[in-house]
Coordinates of C-alpha atoms in Angstrom, one line a residue:
M1 CA 194.3 117.3 -22.2
A2 CA 197.2 117.8 -19.8
R3 CA 196.4 121.4 -19.3
L4 CA 192.8 120.4 -18.5
L5 CA 194.0 118.1 -15.7
Q6 CA 196.4 120.6 -14.1
D7 CA 194.8 122.6 -10.9
P8 CA 196.0 126.1 -11.2
S9 CA 195.5 126.6 -7.2
K10 CA 198.1 124.0 -6.2
L11 CA 201.5 125.2 -5.0
H12 CA 204.9 123.9 -5.9
P13 CA 206.6 121.5 -3.5
S14 CA 209.3 124.0 -3.0
E15 CA 206.9 126.5 -1.7
W16 CA 205.6 123.9 0.7
Y17 CA 209.1 123.3 2.1
T18 CA 209.7 127.0 2.2
A19 CA 206.5 127.6 4.1
N20 CA 207.3 124.9 6.6
K21 CA 210.8 126.4 7.2
V22 CA 209.2 129.8 7.7
Q23 CA 206.7 128.4 10.2
C24 CA 209.5 126.6 12.1
A25 CA 211.7 129.7 12.1
T26 CA 208.9 132.0 13.1
T27 CA 207.8 129.7 15.9
E28 CA 211.4 129.3 17.2
S29 CA 211.7 133.1 17.1
Q30 CA 208.4 133.6 18.8
K31 CA 209.3 131.1 21.4
S32 CA 212.7 132.7 22.0
R33 CA 211.1 136.1 22.4
S34 CA 208.5 134.6 24.7
E35 CA 211.1 133.0 26.8
C36 CA 213.0 136.3 27.0
M37 CA 209.8 138.0 27.9
T38 CA 209.1 135.4 30.5
A39 CA 212.5 135.8 32.0
E40 CA 212.3 139.5 31.9
S41 CA 208.8 139.3 33.5
W42 CA 210.2 137.2 36.3
R43 CA 213.1 139.6 36.7
L44 CA 210.7 142.5 36.7
V45 CA 208.3 140.7 39.1
D46 CA 211.2 140.1 41.4
E47 CA 212.5 143.6 41.1
I48 CA 209.0 145.1 41.7
E49 CA 208.4 142.8 44.6
K50 CA 211.7 143.9 46.2
T51 CA 210.9 147.6 45.4
T52 CA 207.3 147.2 46.8
Q53 CA 208.6 145.5 49.9
K54 CA 211.2 148.2 50.4
T55 CA 208.7 151.0 49.7
Q56 CA 206.2 149.3 52.1
S57 CA 208.9 149.0 54.7
D58 CA 209.8 152.6 54.3
V59 CA 206.2 153.6 54.6
N60 CA 205.9 151.4 57.8
K61 CA 209.0 153.1 59.2
K62 CA 207.6 156.5 58.4
L63 CA 204.3 155.5 60.0
E64 CA 206.2 154.5 63.1
Q65 CA 208.0 157.8 63.0
R66 CA 204.8 159.7 62.5
Q67 CA 203.2 157.8 65.4
E68 CA 206.1 158.8 67.6
E69 CA 205.8 162.4 66.5
I70 CA 202.1 162.4 67.3
K71 CA 202.7 160.7 70.6
F72 CA 205.4 163.3 71.5
W73 CA 203.2 166.2 70.7
K74 CA 200.3 164.5 72.4
R75 CA 202.4 164.2 75.6
E76 CA 203.4 167.9 75.2
L77 CA 199.8 168.9 74.8
D78 CA 198.6 166.7 77.6
N79 CA 201.3 168.2 79.9
K80 CA 200.3 171.8 78.9
L81 CA 196.6 171.0 79.3
E82 CA 197.2 169.6 82.8
Q83 CA 199.2 172.8 83.7
I84 CA 196.7 175.2 82.3
V85 CA 193.8 173.4 83.9
H86 CA 195.7 173.4 87.2
E87 CA 196.4 177.2 86.9
T88 CA 192.8 177.9 86.0
E89 CA 191.5 176.1 89.0
I90 CA 193.9 178.1 91.3
L91 CA 192.9 181.3 89.5
L92 CA 189.3 180.5 90.2
T93 CA 190.2 180.2 93.9
F94 CA 191.9 183.6 93.7
K95 CA 188.8 184.9 92.0
N96 CA 186.7 183.7 94.9
R97 CA 189.1 185.4 97.3
L98 CA 188.7 188.7 95.3
E99 CA 184.9 188.4 95.4
R100 CA 185.0 187.7 99.2
A101 CA 187.3 190.6 99.7
L102 CA 185.0 192.9 97.7
E103 CA 182.1 191.7 99.7
G104 CA 184.1 192.2 102.9
C105 CA 184.8 195.9 102.0
K106 CA 181.1 196.7 101.9
E107 CA 180.3 196.5 105.6
P108 CA 183.3 198.7 106.7
L109 CA 182.3 201.3 104.0
V110 CA 178.7 201.3 105.2
V111 CA 180.0 201.8 108.8
V112 CA 182.2 204.7 107.8
Q113 CA 179.4 206.3 105.9
K114 CA 177.0 205.9 108.9
C115 CA 179.6 207.3 111.2
L116 CA 180.0 210.4 109.0
L117 CA 176.2 210.7 108.8
Y118 CA 175.8 210.3 112.6
R119 CA 178.4 212.9 113.2
Q120 CA 176.5 215.4 111.2
R121 CA 174.0 215.4 114.1
R122 CA 176.6 217.2 116.3
V123 CA 175.4 220.6 117.2
G124 CA 177.0 224.0 118.1
I125 CA 180.7 224.3 118.4
D126 CA 181.1 220.5 118.4
L127 CA 180.1 220.4 114.7
V128 CA 183.8 220.7 113.8
H129 CA 185.9 219.1 111.1
D130 CA 188.1 217.4 113.6
E131 CA 190.7 214.6 113.4
V132 CA 188.0 211.9 113.6
E133 CA 186.2 213.3 110.6
Q134 CA 189.4 213.7 108.7
E135 CA 190.4 210.0 109.4
L136 CA 186.8 208.8 108.6
V137 CA 187.0 210.6 105.2
K138 CA 190.4 209.1 104.6
E139 CA 189.1 205.7 105.6
A140 CA 186.2 206.1 103.1
E141 CA 188.7 207.1 100.4
V142 CA 190.9 204.1 101.3
L143 CA 188.0 201.7 101.1
Q144 CA 186.6 203.1 97.9
G145 CA 190.1 202.9 96.4
I146 CA 190.5 199.3 97.5
I147 CA 187.0 198.4 96.1
A148 CA 187.9 200.0 92.8
L149 CA 191.3 198.2 92.7
L150 CA 189.7 194.9 93.6
G151 CA 187.1 195.4 91.0
R152 CA 189.7 196.0 88.3
T153 CA 191.7 193.1 89.4
L154 CA 188.6 190.9 89.4
E155 CA 187.9 191.9 85.8
Q156 CA 191.5 191.2 84.9
T157 CA 191.2 187.8 86.6
N158 CA 188.0 187.0 84.7
E159 CA 189.7 187.9 81.4
Q160 CA 192.7 185.7 82.3
I161 CA 190.4 182.8 83.1
R162 CA 188.8 183.3 79.7
Q163 CA 192.2 183.3 78.0
N164 CA 193.1 180.2 79.9
R165 CA 189.9 178.4 78.8
S166 CA 190.6 179.5 75.3
A167 CA 194.1 178.0 75.4
K168 CA 192.6 174.9 77.1
Y169 CA 190.0 174.6 74.3
N170 CA 192.7 174.8 71.6
L171 CA 194.8 172.2 73.4
E172 CA 191.8 169.9 73.8
M173 CA 190.8 170.3 70.1
D174 CA 194.4 169.6 69.1
L175 CA 194.6 166.6 71.4
K176 CA 191.4 165.3 70.0
D177 CA 192.7 165.6 66.4
K178 CA 196.0 164.1 67.5
F179 CA 194.2 161.2 69.1
T180 CA 192.1 160.6 66.0
A181 CA 195.2 160.9 63.8
L182 CA 197.1 158.4 66.0
T183 CA 194.2 156.0 66.0
I184 CA 194.1 156.2 62.2
D185 CA 197.9 155.7 61.9
D186 CA 197.8 152.9 64.4
Y187 CA 195.2 151.2 62.2
C188 CA 197.3 151.9 59.1
A189 CA 200.4 150.4 60.8
S190 CA 198.5 147.3 61.6
L191 CA 197.5 146.6 58.0
T192 CA 199.4 143.9 56.1
N193 CA 199.0 142.4 52.7
D194 CA 197.1 139.6 54.3
T195 CA 194.7 141.7 56.2
P196 CA 191.1 141.0 55.3
H197 CA 188.8 143.6 53.9
I198 CA 191.5 145.7 52.4
R199 CA 190.4 147.1 49.1
Y200 CA 191.2 149.3 46.2
A201 CA 190.2 152.9 46.7
D202 CA 189.7 154.8 43.4
N203 CA 190.0 158.2 45.0
A204 CA 192.9 157.4 47.3
M205 CA 195.4 159.3 45.2
K206 CA 193.3 162.5 45.0
L207 CA 194.5 165.2 47.5
E208 CA 191.2 166.2 48.8
G209 CA 190.7 168.6 51.7
N210 CA 193.1 171.2 53.1
F211 CA 196.4 169.4 53.3
I212 CA 199.1 171.3 55.2
S213 CA 202.8 170.9 55.3
P214 CA 204.6 169.1 58.1
E215 CA 206.1 172.4 59.1
D216 CA 202.7 173.9 59.4
W217 CA 201.5 170.9 61.3
I218 CA 204.4 171.3 63.8
N219 CA 203.8 175.1 64.0
F220 CA 200.1 174.6 64.7
S221 CA 200.8 172.5 67.9
N222 CA 203.7 174.6 68.8
I223 CA 201.6 177.7 68.7
N224 CA 199.0 176.1 71.0
V225 CA 201.8 175.0 73.4
E226 CA 203.3 178.5 73.4
K227 CA 200.0 180.1 73.9
A228 CA 199.3 177.8 76.9
D229 CA 202.7 178.6 78.3
K230 CA 202.1 182.3 77.9
Q231 CA 198.7 182.1 79.6
R232 CA 200.2 180.0 82.4
N233 CA 202.9 182.5 83.0
N234 CA 200.4 185.3 82.9
S235 CA 198.3 183.3 85.5
L236 CA 201.4 182.9 87.7
A237 CA 202.1 186.6 87.6
L238 CA 198.5 187.5 88.2
K239 CA 198.3 185.2 91.2
A240 CA 201.3 186.9 92.7
L241 CA 199.7 190.3 92.0
I242 CA 196.4 189.3 93.5
G243 CA 198.1 187.9 96.6
G244 CA 200.0 191.2 97.1
I245 CA 196.9 193.3 96.5
L246 CA 194.9 191.3 99.0
S247 CA 197.6 191.4 101.6
Q248 CA 198.3 195.1 101.1
S249 CA 194.6 195.9 101.0
A250 CA 194.0 194.1 104.3
N251 CA 196.9 195.9 105.9
D252 CA 195.8 199.3 104.7
M253 CA 192.3 198.7 105.9
R254 CA 193.5 197.6 109.4
K255 CA 195.9 200.5 109.6
Q256 CA 193.3 203.1 108.7
C257 CA 190.7 201.4 110.9
E258 CA 193.0 201.7 113.9
M259 CA 193.8 205.3 113.0
V260 CA 190.1 206.1 113.1
N261 CA 189.6 204.2 116.3
A262 CA 192.5 206.0 118.0
A263 CA 191.1 209.3 116.8
F264 CA 187.7 208.4 118.2
R265 CA 189.3 207.4 121.6
N266 CA 191.3 210.7 121.7
R267 CA 188.3 212.7 120.7
V268 CA 186.0 211.0 123.3
K269 CA 188.7 211.7 126.0
E270 CA 188.9 215.4 124.9
V271 CA 185.1 215.8 125.0
K272 CA 184.9 214.1 128.4
D273 CA 187.6 216.4 129.7
A274 CA 185.8 219.4 128.3
K275 CA 182.5 218.2 129.7
H276 CA 184.1 217.7 133.1
K277 CA 185.6 221.2 133.1
L278 CA 182.2 222.6 132.0
E279 CA 180.5 220.7 134.9
T280 CA 183.1 222.1 137.3
L281 CA 182.5 225.6 136.0
L282 CA 178.8 225.1 136.2
A283 CA 179.1 224.0 139.9
M284 CA 181.2 227.2 140.5
V285 CA 178.6 229.3 138.8
M286 CA 175.8 227.7 140.8
D287 CA 177.7 228.4 144.0
E288 CA 178.3 232.0 142.9
I289 CA 174.6 232.3 142.1
V290 CA 173.7 231.2 145.6
T291 CA 176.3 233.6 147.0
Q292 CA 175.1 236.5 144.9
E293 CA 171.5 235.8 145.9
K294 CA 172.5 236.0 149.5
N295 CA 174.5 239.2 148.7
I296 CA 171.4 240.8 147.1
A297 CA 169.3 239.8 150.1
A298 CA 171.8 241.3 152.4
L299 CA 171.9 244.6 150.4
K300 CA 168.2 244.8 150.3
K301 CA 168.1 244.2 154.1
A302 CA 170.7 246.9 154.6
I303 CA 168.8 249.4 152.5
A304 CA 165.6 248.5 154.3
D305 CA 167.3 248.9 157.7
K306 CA 168.3 252.4 156.8
E307 CA 164.8 253.5 155.6
G308 CA 163.3 253.6 159.1
P309 CA 165.8 256.1 160.6
V310 CA 165.7 258.3 157.5
K311 CA 161.9 258.4 157.6
V312 CA 161.9 259.3 161.3
A313 CA 164.5 262.0 160.9
Q314 CA 162.9 263.5 157.8
T315 CA 159.4 263.3 159.4
R316 CA 160.7 265.2 162.5
L317 CA 162.3 267.8 160.3
E318 CA 159.2 268.2 158.2
V319 CA 157.0 268.5 161.3
R320 CA 159.3 271.0 163.0
N321 CA 159.3 273.1 159.9
H322 CA 155.7 273.9 160.9
R323 CA 156.6 275.6 164.2
P324 CA 155.0 279.1 164.3
N325 CA 156.8 282.4 164.2
V326 CA 159.8 282.8 166.3
E327 CA 159.6 279.2 167.4
L328 CA 160.9 278.3 164.0
C329 CA 164.3 278.3 165.4
Y330 CA 167.4 276.5 164.0
D331 CA 168.1 275.0 167.4
T332 CA 170.4 272.2 168.4
V333 CA 167.6 269.7 167.8
H334 CA 167.1 270.9 164.3
S335 CA 170.8 270.9 163.7
S336 CA 171.1 267.3 165.1
L337 CA 168.2 266.2 162.9
M338 CA 169.9 267.7 159.9
S339 CA 173.2 266.0 160.8
E340 CA 171.4 262.7 161.3
V341 CA 169.7 262.8 157.9
Q342 CA 172.9 263.8 156.2
E343 CA 174.8 261.1 157.9
I344 CA 172.3 258.4 157.0
T345 CA 172.0 259.6 153.4
K346 CA 175.7 259.8 153.2
N347 CA 176.0 256.3 154.5
I348 CA 173.4 255.0 151.9
Q349 CA 174.9 257.0 149.1
R350 CA 178.6 256.7 149.9
Q351 CA 181.0 254.5 147.9
V352 CA 181.5 251.0 149.2
E353 CA 183.8 248.1 148.5
I354 CA 182.3 244.6 148.3
M355 CA 184.8 241.9 148.8
Q356 CA 183.6 238.3 148.6
E357 CA 185.7 235.3 149.2
E358 CA 184.6 231.7 148.6
N359 CA 186.8 228.9 150.1
L360 CA 189.8 231.2 149.4
R361 CA 189.6 230.3 145.6
Y362 CA 188.9 233.8 144.3
R363 CA 188.4 237.4 145.3
L364 CA 186.0 239.8 143.5
L365 CA 186.7 243.6 144.2
A366 CA 184.2 246.1 142.9
S367 CA 183.3 249.8 143.7
F368 CA 179.7 250.9 143.7
N369 CA 178.1 254.2 144.3
G370 CA 176.1 253.3 147.3
L371 CA 174.0 250.4 148.5
K372 CA 171.4 250.9 145.7
D373 CA 174.0 250.9 143.1
A374 CA 175.5 247.8 144.6
L375 CA 172.1 246.1 144.6
A376 CA 171.5 247.0 141.0
Q377 CA 175.0 245.8 140.0
A378 CA 174.5 242.6 142.1
Q379 CA 171.2 241.9 140.2
I380 CA 173.0 242.5 136.9
E381 CA 175.7 240.0 138.0
L382 CA 173.0 237.5 139.0
K383 CA 171.4 237.7 135.6
A384 CA 174.8 237.3 134.0
L385 CA 175.5 234.3 136.2
S386 CA 172.1 232.9 135.2
R387 CA 172.9 233.4 131.6
R388 CA 176.3 231.7 132.1
Q389 CA 174.5 228.8 133.9
L390 CA 172.2 228.3 130.9
S391 CA 175.1 228.6 128.5
L392 CA 177.1 226.0 130.4
E393 CA 174.1 223.7 130.7
E394 CA 173.5 224.0 127.0
E395 CA 177.2 223.4 126.2
I396 CA 177.2 220.3 128.5
K397 CA 174.2 219.0 126.6
V398 CA 176.1 219.6 123.4
K399 CA 179.0 217.6 124.8
E400 CA 176.6 214.8 126.0
N401 CA 175.2 214.7 122.5
T402 CA 178.6 214.4 121.0
L403 CA 179.7 211.7 123.4
Y404 CA 176.5 209.7 122.6
I405 CA 177.2 210.0 118.9
D406 CA 180.9 209.2 119.0
E407 CA 181.1 206.7 121.9
V408 CA 177.7 205.0 121.7
L409 CA 176.6 205.1 118.1
C410 CA 179.9 205.2 116.2
M411 CA 182.4 203.3 118.4
Q412 CA 180.1 200.5 119.4
M413 CA 179.1 200.1 115.7
R414 CA 182.7 200.0 114.7
E415 CA 183.3 197.1 117.1
S416 CA 181.4 194.9 114.7
V417 CA 183.9 195.6 111.9
Y418 CA 186.4 192.8 111.4
I419 CA 189.0 192.8 108.6
N420 CA 189.9 189.3 107.4
N421 CA 192.9 188.0 105.5
Y422 CA 191.2 186.9 102.3

């Protein structure tokens, strides 16, 4: 009956006490561990807080340093940009000077070419490769050389302007990126733990994009600065070169222009002197023609004056030759008639000297076989004088044509040429 009343699931009191002790001990142990954990947690929280604050402070300092670096390079870039823009503007002014100088060379070259073309119209002996033509050819060569030099310099200037604009573009792009980066870092520096709208960014730790090293970052801007400096120095050197070329070109053009003008003045004087001499000779020839015509008239009259007595004497002789028989006597009359004919014939046929003198300036001595020979020679001389007259008149016209070309066409046209300092 006792076995029937006993519940096999009930535990012994000792087990109960043991279970309570275990519960108490376990609880105390768990509590102790929890307390240690809590203490460690507070220590860890405090340590992490300090570490976080220190890290955040370091980041803030690095942000400030980064901002200063960006500002430094931004100032450098701004300075170089201002310099390259200034040099480009000056170079554009020099480019305009070169273009005006090139344009200014066109008119003198056209004038030179027209002068050379006009002088091809000279005729006869005046169509000579004289000093004027030599200086004109030289002036054309000088102008063509200057035009070629200015053209090459203009191309070089355009290329330098392009290089400057390329450097300017790189500086502007770099400055734009620097401004954007500085704006971002300024915003980042302004963020605090209490700033609203801050959030977790899941992909913040991923290194997306083409990150570069700080050294590469510095080198990038440094390269842009060095390129800007190089192009600025090139611009300064090119400006000096352009200034020298423009000055030397203007001096060369003026010098050669004056050489041509002096050659023209000398040539015109020479031609005028030659023309004056030819006109003097023409006047002498004209006077000699008049004298020779008078001489021919005098010779003709002298011959005519002798024809009457000769005819009378010869007629008498011829008639007396018809006397009959013994009357055909060589008497004193016949002898006198023979002597008369011989004397007159001898006078007509004898050698004579013609001496002519005009205002005591010259004496012409010539021997002729008789009055008829003198007349024939005088007529030959008259024809020669006439030919000389025509030759002198033609030569004077040649000189007049040359003077018209050189003095009127060329020299007056050259008066319009003015060489500026560009």
